[in-house]
Short mmCIF file of the N, C-alpha and C atoms (twelve columns), coordinates in Angstrom:
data_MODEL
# 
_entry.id   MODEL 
# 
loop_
_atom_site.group_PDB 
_atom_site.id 
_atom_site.type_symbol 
_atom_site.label_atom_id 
_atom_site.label_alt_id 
_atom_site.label_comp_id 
_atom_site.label_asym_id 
_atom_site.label_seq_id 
_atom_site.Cartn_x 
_atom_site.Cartn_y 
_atom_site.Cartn_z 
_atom_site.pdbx_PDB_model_num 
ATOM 1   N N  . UNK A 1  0.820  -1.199  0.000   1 
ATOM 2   C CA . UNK A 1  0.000  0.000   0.000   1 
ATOM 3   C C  . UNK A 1  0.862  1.260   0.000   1 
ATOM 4   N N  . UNK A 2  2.278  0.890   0.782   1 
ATOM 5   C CA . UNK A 2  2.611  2.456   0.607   1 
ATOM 6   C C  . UNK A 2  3.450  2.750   -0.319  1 
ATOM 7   N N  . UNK A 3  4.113  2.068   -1.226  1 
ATOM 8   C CA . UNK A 3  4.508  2.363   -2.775  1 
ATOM 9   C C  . UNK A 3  3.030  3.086   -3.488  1 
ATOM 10  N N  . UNK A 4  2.190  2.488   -3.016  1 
ATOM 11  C CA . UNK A 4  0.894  2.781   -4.338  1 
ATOM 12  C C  . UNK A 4  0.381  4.376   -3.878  1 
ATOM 13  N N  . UNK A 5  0.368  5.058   -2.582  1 
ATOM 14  C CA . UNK A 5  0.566  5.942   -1.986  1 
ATOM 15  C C  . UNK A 5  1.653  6.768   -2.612  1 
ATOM 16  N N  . UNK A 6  3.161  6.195   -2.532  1 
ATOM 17  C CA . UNK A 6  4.091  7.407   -3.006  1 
ATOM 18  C C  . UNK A 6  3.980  7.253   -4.360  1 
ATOM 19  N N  . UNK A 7  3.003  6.762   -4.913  1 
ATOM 20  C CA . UNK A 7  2.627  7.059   -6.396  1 
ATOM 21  C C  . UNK A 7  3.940  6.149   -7.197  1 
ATOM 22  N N  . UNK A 8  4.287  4.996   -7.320  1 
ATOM 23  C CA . UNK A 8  5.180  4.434   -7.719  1 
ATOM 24  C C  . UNK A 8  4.658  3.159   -8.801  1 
ATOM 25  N N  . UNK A 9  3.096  3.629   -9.246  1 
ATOM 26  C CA . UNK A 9  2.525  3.207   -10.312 1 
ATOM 27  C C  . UNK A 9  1.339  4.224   -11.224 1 
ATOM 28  N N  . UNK A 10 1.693  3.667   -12.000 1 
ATOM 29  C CA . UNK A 10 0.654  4.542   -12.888 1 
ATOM 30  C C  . UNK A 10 -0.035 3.819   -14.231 1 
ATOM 31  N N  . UNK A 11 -1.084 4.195   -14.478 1 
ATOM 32  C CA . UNK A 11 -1.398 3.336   -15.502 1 
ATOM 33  C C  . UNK A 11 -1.216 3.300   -16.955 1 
ATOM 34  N N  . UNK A 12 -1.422 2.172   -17.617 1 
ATOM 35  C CA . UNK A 12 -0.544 2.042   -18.648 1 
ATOM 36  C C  . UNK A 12 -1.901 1.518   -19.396 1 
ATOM 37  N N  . UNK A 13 -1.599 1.401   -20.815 1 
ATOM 38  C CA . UNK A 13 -2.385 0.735   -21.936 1 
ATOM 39  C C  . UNK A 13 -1.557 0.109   -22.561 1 
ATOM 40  N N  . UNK A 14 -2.159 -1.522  -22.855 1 
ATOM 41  C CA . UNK A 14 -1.266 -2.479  -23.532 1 
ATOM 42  C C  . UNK A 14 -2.326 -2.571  -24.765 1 
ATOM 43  N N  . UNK A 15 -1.875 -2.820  -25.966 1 
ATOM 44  C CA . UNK A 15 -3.092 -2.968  -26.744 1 
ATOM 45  C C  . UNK A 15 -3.206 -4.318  -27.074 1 
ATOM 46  N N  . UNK A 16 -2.533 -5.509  -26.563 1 
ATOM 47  C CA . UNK A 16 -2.943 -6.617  -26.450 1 
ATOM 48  C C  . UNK A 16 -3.389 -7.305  -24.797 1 
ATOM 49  N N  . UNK A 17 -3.137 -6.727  -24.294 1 
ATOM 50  C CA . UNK A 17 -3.831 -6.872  -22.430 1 
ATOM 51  C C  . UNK A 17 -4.552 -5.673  -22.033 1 
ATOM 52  N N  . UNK A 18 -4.773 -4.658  -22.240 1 
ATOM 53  C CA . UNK A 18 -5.402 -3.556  -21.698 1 
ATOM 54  C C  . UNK A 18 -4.844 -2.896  -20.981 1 
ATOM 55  N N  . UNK A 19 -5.415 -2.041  -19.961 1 
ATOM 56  C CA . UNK A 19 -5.341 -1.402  -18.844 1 
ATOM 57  C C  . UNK A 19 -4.577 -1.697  -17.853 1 
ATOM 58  N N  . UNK A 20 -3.264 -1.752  -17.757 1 
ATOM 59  C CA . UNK A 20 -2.011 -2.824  -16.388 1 
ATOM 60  C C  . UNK A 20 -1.485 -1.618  -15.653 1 
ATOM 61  N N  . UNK A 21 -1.714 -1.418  -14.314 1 
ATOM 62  C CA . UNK A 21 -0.423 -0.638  -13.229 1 
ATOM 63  C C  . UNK A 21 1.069  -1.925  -13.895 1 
ATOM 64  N N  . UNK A 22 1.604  0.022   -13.738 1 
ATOM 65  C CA . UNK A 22 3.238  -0.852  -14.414 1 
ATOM 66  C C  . UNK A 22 4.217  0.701   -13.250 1 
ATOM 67  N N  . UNK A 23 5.438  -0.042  -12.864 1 
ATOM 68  C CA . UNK A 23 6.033  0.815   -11.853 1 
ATOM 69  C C  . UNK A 23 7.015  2.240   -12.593 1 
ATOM 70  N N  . UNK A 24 6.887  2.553   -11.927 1 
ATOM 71  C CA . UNK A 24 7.618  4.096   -12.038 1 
ATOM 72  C C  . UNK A 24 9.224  3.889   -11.622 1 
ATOM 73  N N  . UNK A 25 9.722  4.828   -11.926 1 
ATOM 74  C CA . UNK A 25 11.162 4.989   -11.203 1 
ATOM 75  C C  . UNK A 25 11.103 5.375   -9.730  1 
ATOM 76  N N  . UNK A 26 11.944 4.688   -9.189  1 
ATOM 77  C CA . UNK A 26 12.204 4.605   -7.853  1 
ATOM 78  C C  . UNK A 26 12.067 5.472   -6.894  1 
ATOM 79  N N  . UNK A 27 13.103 6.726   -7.577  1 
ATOM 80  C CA . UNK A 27 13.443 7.612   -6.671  1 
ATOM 81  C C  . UNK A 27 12.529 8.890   -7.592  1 
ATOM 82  N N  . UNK A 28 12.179 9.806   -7.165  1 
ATOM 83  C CA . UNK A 28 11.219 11.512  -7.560  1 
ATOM 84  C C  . UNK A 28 12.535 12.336  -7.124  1 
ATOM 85  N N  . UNK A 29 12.881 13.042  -8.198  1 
ATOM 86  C CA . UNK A 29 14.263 14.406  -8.120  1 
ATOM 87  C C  . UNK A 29 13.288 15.521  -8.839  1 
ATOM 88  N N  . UNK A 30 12.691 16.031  -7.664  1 
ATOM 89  C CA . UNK A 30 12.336 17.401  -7.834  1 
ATOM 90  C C  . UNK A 30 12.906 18.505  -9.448  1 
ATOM 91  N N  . UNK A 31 14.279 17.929  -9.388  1 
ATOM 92  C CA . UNK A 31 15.132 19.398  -9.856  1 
ATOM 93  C C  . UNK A 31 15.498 18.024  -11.508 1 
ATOM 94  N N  . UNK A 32 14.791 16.978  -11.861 1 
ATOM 95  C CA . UNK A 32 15.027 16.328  -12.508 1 
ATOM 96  C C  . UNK A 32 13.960 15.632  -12.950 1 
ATOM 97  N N  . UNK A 33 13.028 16.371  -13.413 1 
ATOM 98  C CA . UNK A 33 11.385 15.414  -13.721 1 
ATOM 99  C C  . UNK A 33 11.640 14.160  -14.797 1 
ATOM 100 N N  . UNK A 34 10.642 13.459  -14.202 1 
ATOM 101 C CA . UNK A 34 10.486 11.880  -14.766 1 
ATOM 102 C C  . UNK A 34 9.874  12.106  -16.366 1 
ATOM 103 N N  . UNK A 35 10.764 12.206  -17.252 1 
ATOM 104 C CA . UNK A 35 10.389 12.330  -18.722 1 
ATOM 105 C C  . UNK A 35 10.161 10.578  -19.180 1 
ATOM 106 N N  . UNK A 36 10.504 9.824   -18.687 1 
ATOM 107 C CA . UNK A 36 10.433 8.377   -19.385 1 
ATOM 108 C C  . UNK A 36 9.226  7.955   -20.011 1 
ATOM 109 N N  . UNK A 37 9.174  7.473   -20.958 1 
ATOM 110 C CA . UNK A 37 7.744  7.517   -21.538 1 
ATOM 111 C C  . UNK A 37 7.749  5.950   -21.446 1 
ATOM 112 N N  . UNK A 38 6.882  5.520   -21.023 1 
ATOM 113 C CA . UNK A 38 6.550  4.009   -20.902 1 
ATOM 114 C C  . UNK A 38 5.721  3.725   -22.159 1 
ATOM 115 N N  . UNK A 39 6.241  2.354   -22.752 1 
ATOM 116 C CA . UNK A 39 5.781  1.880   -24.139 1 
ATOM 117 C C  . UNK A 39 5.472  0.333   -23.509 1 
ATOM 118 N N  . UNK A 40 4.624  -0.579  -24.133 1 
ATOM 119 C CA . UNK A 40 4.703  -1.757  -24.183 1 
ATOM 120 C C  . UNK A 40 5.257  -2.713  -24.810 1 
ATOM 121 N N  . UNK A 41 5.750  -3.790  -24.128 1 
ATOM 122 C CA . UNK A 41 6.845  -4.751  -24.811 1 
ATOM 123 C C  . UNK A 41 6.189  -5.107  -25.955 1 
ATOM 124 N N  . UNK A 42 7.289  -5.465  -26.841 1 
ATOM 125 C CA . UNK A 42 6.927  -5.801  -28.509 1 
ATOM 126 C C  . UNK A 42 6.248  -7.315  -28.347 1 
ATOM 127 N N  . UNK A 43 5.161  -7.684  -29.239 1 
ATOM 128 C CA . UNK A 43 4.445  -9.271  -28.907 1 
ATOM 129 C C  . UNK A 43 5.255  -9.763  -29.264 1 
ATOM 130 N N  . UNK A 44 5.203  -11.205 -29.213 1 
ATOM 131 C CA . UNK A 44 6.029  -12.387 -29.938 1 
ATOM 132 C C  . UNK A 44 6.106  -12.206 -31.552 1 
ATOM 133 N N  . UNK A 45 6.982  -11.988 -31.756 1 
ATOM 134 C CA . UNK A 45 7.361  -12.206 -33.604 1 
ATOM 135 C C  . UNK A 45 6.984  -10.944 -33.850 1 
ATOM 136 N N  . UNK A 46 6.490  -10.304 -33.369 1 
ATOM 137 C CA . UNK A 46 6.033  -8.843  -33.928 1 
ATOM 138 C C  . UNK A 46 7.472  -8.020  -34.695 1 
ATOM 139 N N  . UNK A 47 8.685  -8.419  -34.606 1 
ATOM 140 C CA . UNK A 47 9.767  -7.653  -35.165 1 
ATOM 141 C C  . UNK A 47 10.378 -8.753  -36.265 1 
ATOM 142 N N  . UNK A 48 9.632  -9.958  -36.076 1 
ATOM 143 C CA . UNK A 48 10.897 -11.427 -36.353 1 
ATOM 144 C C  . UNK A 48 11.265 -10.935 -38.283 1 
ATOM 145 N N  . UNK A 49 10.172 -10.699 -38.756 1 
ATOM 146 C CA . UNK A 49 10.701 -10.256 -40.464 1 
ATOM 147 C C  . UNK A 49 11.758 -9.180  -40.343 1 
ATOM 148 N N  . UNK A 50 10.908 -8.611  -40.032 1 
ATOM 149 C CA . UNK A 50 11.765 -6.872  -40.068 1 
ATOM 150 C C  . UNK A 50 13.690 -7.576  -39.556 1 
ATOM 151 N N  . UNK A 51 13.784 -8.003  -38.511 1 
ATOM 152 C CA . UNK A 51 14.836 -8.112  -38.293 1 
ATOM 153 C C  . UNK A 51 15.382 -9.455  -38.955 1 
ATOM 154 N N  . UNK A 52 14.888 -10.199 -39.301 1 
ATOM 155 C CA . UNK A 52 15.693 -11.524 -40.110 1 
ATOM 156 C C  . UNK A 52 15.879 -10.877 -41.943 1 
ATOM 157 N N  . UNK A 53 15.180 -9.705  -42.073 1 
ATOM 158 C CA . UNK A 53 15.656 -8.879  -43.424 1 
ATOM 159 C C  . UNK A 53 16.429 -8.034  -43.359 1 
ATOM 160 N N  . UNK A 54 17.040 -7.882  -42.300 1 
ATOM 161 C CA . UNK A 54 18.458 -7.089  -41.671 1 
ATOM 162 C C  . UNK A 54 19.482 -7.901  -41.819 1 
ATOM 163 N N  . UNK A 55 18.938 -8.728  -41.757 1 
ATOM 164 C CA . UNK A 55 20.423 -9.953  -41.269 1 
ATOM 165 C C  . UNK A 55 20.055 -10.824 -42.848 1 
ATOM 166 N N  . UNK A 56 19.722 -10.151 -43.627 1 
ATOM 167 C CA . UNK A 56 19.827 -11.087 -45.035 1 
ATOM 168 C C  . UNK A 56 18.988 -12.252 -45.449 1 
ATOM 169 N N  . UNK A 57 17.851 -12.547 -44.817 1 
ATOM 170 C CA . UNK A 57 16.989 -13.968 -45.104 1 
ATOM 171 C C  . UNK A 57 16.474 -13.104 -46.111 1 
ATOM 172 N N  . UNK A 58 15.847 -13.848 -47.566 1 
ATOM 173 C CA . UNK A 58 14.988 -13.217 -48.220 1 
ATOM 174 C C  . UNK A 58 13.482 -13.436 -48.323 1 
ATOM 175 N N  . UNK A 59 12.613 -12.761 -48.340 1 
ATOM 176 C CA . UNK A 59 10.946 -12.656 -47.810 1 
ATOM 177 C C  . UNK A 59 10.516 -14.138 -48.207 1 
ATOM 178 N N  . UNK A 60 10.766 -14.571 -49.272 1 
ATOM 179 C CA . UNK A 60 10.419 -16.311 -49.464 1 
ATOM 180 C C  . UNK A 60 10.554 -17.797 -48.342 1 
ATOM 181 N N  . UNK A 61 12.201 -17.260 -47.856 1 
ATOM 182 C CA . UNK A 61 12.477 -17.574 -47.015 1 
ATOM 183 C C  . UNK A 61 11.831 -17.103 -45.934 1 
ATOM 184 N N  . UNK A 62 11.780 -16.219 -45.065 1 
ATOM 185 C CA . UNK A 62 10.656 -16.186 -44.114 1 
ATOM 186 C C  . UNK A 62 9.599  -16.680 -43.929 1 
ATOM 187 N N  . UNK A 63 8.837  -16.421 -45.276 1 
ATOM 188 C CA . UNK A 63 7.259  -17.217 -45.323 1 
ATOM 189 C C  . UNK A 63 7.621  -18.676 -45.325 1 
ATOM 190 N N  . UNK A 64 8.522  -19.358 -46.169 1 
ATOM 191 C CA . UNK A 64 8.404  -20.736 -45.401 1 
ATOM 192 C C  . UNK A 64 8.720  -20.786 -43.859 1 
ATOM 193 N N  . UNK A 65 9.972  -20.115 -43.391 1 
ATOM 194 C CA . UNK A 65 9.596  -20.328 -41.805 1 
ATOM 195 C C  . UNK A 65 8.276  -19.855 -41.208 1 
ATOM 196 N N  . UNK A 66 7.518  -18.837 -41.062 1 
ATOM 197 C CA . UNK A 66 6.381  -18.633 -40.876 1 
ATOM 198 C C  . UNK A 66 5.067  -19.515 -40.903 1 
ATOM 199 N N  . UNK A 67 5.122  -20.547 -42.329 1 
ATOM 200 C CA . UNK A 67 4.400  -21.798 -42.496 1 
ATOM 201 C C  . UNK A 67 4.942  -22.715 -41.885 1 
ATOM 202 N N  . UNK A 68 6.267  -22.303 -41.597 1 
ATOM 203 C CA . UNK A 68 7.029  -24.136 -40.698 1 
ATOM 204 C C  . UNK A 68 6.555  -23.864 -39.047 1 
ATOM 205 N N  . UNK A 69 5.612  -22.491 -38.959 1 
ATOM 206 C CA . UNK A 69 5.841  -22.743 -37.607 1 
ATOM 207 C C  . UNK A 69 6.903  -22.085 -36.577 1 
ATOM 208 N N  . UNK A 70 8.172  -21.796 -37.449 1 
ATOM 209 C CA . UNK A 70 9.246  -21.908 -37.156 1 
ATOM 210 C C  . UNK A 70 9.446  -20.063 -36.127 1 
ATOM 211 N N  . UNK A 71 8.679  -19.424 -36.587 1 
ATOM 212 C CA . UNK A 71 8.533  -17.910 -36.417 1 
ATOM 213 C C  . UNK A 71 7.074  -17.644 -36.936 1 
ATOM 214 N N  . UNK A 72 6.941  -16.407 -35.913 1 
ATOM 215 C CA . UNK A 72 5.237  -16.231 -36.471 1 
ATOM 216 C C  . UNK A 72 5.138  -14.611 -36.497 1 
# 
């Protein structure tokens, strides 16, 4: 109760879970305001193309891993 008091959550929007208390930074510095912008973690595979076309697989190749299961 007394974290939730010194305000050491705030609420968040996930757009695959909703509405979650997620924690704040620890310490409050007056002379140093809390700019951090809280984002939600990336889903599963949500980056897996984008980054296996960085690293050289070509889109054919993906879609068979994608049909293998293998990455989604």
């Amino acid at each position: 109760r007394q974290v939730t008091e010194m305000g050491a959550f705030h609420r968040a929007q996930h757009p695959h879970f909703g509405e979650h208390l997620q924690t704040q930074a620890a310490a409050d510095f007056s002379i140093y305001p809390q700019t951090a912008k809280y984002t939600p973690a990336p889903a599963l595979g949500e980056h897996s193309r984008e980054i296996l076309l960085q690293h050289g697989l070509a889109p054919s190749e993906i879609d068979r891993l994608v049909r293998a299961g293998v990455i989604s």
